[in-house]
Tab-separated table of C-alpha atoms in Angstrom:
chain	number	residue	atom	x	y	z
Q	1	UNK	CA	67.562	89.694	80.457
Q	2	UNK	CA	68.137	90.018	76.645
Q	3	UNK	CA	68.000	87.754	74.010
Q	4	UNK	CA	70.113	87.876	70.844
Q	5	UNK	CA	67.936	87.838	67.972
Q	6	UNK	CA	69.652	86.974	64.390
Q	7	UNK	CA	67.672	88.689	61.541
Q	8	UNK	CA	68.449	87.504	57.809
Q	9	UNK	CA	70.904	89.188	56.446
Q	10	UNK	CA	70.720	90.974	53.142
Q	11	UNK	CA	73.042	88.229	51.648
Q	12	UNK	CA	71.378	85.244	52.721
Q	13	UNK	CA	67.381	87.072	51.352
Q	14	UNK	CA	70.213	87.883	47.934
Q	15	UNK	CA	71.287	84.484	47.735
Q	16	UNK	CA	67.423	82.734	48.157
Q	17	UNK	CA	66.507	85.835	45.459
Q	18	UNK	CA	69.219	84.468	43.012
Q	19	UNK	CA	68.258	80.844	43.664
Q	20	UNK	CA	64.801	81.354	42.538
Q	21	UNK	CA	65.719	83.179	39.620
Q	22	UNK	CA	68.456	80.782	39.048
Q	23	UNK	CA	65.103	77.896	39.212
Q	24	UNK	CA	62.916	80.176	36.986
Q	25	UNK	CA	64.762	80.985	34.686
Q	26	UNK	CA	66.529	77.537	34.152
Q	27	UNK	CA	63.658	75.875	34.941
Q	28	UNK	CA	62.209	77.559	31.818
Q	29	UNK	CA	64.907	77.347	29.217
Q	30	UNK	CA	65.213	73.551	30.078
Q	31	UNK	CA	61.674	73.074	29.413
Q	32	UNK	CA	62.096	74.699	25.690
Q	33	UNK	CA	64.943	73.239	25.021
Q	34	UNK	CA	63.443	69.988	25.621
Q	35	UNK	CA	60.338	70.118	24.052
Q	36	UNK	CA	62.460	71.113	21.007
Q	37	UNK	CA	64.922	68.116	21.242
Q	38	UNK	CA	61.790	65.289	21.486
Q	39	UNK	CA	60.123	67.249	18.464
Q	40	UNK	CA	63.343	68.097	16.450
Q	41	UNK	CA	61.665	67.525	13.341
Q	42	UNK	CA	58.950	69.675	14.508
Q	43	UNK	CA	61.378	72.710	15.424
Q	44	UNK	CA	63.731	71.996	11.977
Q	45	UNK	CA	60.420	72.772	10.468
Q	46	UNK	CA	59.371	75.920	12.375
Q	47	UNK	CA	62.780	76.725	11.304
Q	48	UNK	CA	62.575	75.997	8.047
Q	49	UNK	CA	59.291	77.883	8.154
Q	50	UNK	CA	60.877	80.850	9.224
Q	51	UNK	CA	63.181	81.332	6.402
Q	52	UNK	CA	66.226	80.029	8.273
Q	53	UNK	CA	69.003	78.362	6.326
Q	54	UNK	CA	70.592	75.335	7.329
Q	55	UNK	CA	67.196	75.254	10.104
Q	56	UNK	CA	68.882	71.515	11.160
Q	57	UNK	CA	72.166	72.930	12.378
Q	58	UNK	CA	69.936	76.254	13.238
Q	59	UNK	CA	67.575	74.131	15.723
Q	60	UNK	CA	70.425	71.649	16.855
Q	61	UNK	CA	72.318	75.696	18.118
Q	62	UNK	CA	69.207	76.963	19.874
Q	63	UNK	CA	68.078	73.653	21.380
Q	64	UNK	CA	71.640	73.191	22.771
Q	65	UNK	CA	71.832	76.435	23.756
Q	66	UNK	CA	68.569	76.495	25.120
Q	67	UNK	CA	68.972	72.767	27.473
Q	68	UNK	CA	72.224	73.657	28.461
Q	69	UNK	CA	72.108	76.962	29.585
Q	70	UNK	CA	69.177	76.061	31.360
Q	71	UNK	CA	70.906	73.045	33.043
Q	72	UNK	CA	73.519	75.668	33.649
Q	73	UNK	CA	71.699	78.338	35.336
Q	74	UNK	CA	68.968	75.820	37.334
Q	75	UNK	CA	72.481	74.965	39.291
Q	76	UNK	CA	74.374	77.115	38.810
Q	77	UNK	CA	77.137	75.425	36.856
Q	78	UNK	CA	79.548	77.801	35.247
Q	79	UNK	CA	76.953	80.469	35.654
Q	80	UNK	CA	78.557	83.486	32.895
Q	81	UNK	CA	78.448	80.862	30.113
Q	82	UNK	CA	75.312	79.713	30.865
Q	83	UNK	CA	73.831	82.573	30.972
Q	84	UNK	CA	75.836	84.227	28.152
Q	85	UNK	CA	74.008	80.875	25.654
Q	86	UNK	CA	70.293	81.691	27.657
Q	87	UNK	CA	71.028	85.616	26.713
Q	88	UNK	CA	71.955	84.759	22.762
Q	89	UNK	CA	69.110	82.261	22.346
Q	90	UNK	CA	66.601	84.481	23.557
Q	91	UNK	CA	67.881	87.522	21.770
Q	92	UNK	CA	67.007	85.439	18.592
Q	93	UNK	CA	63.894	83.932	20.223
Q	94	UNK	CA	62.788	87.791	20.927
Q	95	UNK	CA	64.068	88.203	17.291
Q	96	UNK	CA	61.402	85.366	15.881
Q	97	UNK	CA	58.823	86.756	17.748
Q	98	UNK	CA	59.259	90.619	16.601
Q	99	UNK	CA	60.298	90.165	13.374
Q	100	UNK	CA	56.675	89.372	11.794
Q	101	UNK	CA	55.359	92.882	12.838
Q	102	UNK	CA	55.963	96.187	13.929
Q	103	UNK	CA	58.472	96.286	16.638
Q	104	UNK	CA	56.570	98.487	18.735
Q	105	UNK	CA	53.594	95.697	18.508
Q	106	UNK	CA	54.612	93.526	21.078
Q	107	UNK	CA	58.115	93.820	22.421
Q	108	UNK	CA	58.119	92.856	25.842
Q	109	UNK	CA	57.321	89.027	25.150
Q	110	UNK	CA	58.243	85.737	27.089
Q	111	UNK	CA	62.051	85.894	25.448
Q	112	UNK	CA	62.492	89.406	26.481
Q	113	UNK	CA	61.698	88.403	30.316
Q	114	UNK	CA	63.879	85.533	30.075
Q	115	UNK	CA	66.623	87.760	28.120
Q	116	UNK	CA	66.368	90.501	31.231
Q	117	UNK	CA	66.523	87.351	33.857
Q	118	UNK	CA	69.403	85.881	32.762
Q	119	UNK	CA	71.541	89.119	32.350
Q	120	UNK	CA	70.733	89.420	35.758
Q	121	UNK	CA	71.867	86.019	37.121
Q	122	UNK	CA	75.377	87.603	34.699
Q	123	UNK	CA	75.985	90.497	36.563
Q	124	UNK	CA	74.761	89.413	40.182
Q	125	UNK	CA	76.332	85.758	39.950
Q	126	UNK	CA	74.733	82.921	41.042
Q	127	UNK	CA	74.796	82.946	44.803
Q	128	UNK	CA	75.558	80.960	47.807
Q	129	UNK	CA	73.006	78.161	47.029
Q	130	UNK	CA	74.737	77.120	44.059
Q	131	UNK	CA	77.205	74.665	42.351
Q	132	UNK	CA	79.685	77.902	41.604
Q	133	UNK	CA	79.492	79.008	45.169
Q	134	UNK	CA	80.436	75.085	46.737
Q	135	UNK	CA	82.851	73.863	44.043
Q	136	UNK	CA	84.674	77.061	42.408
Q	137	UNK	CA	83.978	78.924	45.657
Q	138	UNK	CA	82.370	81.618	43.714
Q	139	UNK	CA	79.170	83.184	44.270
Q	140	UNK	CA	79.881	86.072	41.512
Q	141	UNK	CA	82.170	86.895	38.683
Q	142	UNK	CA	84.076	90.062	37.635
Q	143	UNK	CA	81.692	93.121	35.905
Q	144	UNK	CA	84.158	93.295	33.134
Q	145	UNK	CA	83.575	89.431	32.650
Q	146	UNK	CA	79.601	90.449	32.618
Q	147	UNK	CA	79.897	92.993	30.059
Q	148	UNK	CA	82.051	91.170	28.091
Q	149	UNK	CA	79.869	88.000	27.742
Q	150	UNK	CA	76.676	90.161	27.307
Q	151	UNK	CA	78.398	92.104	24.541
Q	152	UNK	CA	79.607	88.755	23.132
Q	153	UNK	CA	76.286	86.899	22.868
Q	154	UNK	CA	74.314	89.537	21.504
Q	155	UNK	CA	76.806	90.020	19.023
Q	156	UNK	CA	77.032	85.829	18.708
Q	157	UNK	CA	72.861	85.981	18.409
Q	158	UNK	CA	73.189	88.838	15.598
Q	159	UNK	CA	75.992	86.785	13.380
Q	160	UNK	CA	73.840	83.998	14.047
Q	161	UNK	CA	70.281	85.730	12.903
Q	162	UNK	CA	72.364	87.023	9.956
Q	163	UNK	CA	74.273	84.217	8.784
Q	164	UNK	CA	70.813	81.727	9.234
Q	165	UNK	CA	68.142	83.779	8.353
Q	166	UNK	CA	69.580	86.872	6.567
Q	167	UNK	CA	67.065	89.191	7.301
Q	168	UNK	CA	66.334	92.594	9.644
Q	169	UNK	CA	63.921	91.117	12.232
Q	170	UNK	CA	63.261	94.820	13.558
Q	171	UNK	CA	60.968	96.798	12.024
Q	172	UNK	CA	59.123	99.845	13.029
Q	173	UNK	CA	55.934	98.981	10.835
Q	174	UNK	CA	54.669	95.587	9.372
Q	175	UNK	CA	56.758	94.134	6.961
Q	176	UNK	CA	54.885	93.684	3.893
């Protein structure tokens, strides 16, 4: 007598892998973006703070970025362009947070993690358990698509860093 015995599959362990990323990191950019849209005069200021010009349009970019993106990527909605506004937000994010020392100090923070997450959920699409995968009937998107959009919003967070705060947030020792 034998029984058939059905282990998981790699895809379905993949797609519950992507889901919980999907959660974490959406989960997380949601939560920012939030806090910064019931305190926007708080965040204008931290903007402000930080030398940014025009910090009102400035914190109306990142918290939109930052909510919707996060929307985006908790279910899976559209999941490149949610995760190409996650990946330019946190580029600046990991920007802010480097720019007030030496690079080398601390360069593996929160928006760094959240950077690396979301590239992921890019390249590897976001799985069978999402909206992508039951409406568009698409659990990934094309590499080229990746790069391009990766490319795109680092470039997109660099204009932005430039054109708002006009300075070099890397530097290899203090600034003075």
């Amino acid at each position: 007598m034998t029984t058939d015995v059905t282990a998981p599959t790699r895809t379905t362990a993949g797609d519950v892998g992507l889901l919980t990323l999907r959660v974490g990191v959406g989960a997380a950019m949601i939560q920012a973006g939030l806090i910064k849209a019931f305190d926007f005069s708080t965040t204008v200021e931290f903007m402000s703070a930080g030398g940014w010009r025009m910090p009102t349009l400035a914190a109306m970019m990142v918290t939109t970025a930052e909510t919707l993106g996060g929307i985006g990527l908790l279910l899976g909605v559209l999941t490149p362009l949610a995760a190409f506004a996650v990946i330019a937000a946190m580029v600046d994010a990991w920007a802010v947070n480097v720019s007030t020392a030496a690079f080398w100090s601390h360069p593996f923070n929160a928006p760094f993690l959240i950077f690396i997450g979301a590239t992921a959920l890019l390249f590897a699409g976001a799985g069978a358990y999402s909206v992508d995968a039951r409406v568009l009937g698409r659990t990934t998107w094309s590499p080229r698509l990746a790069v391009g959009l990766l490319v795109a919003a680092v470039v997109a967070a660099v204009l932005t860093w430039i054109a708002l705060n006009g300075t070099n947030p890397i530097h290899f020792t203090a600034p003075a």
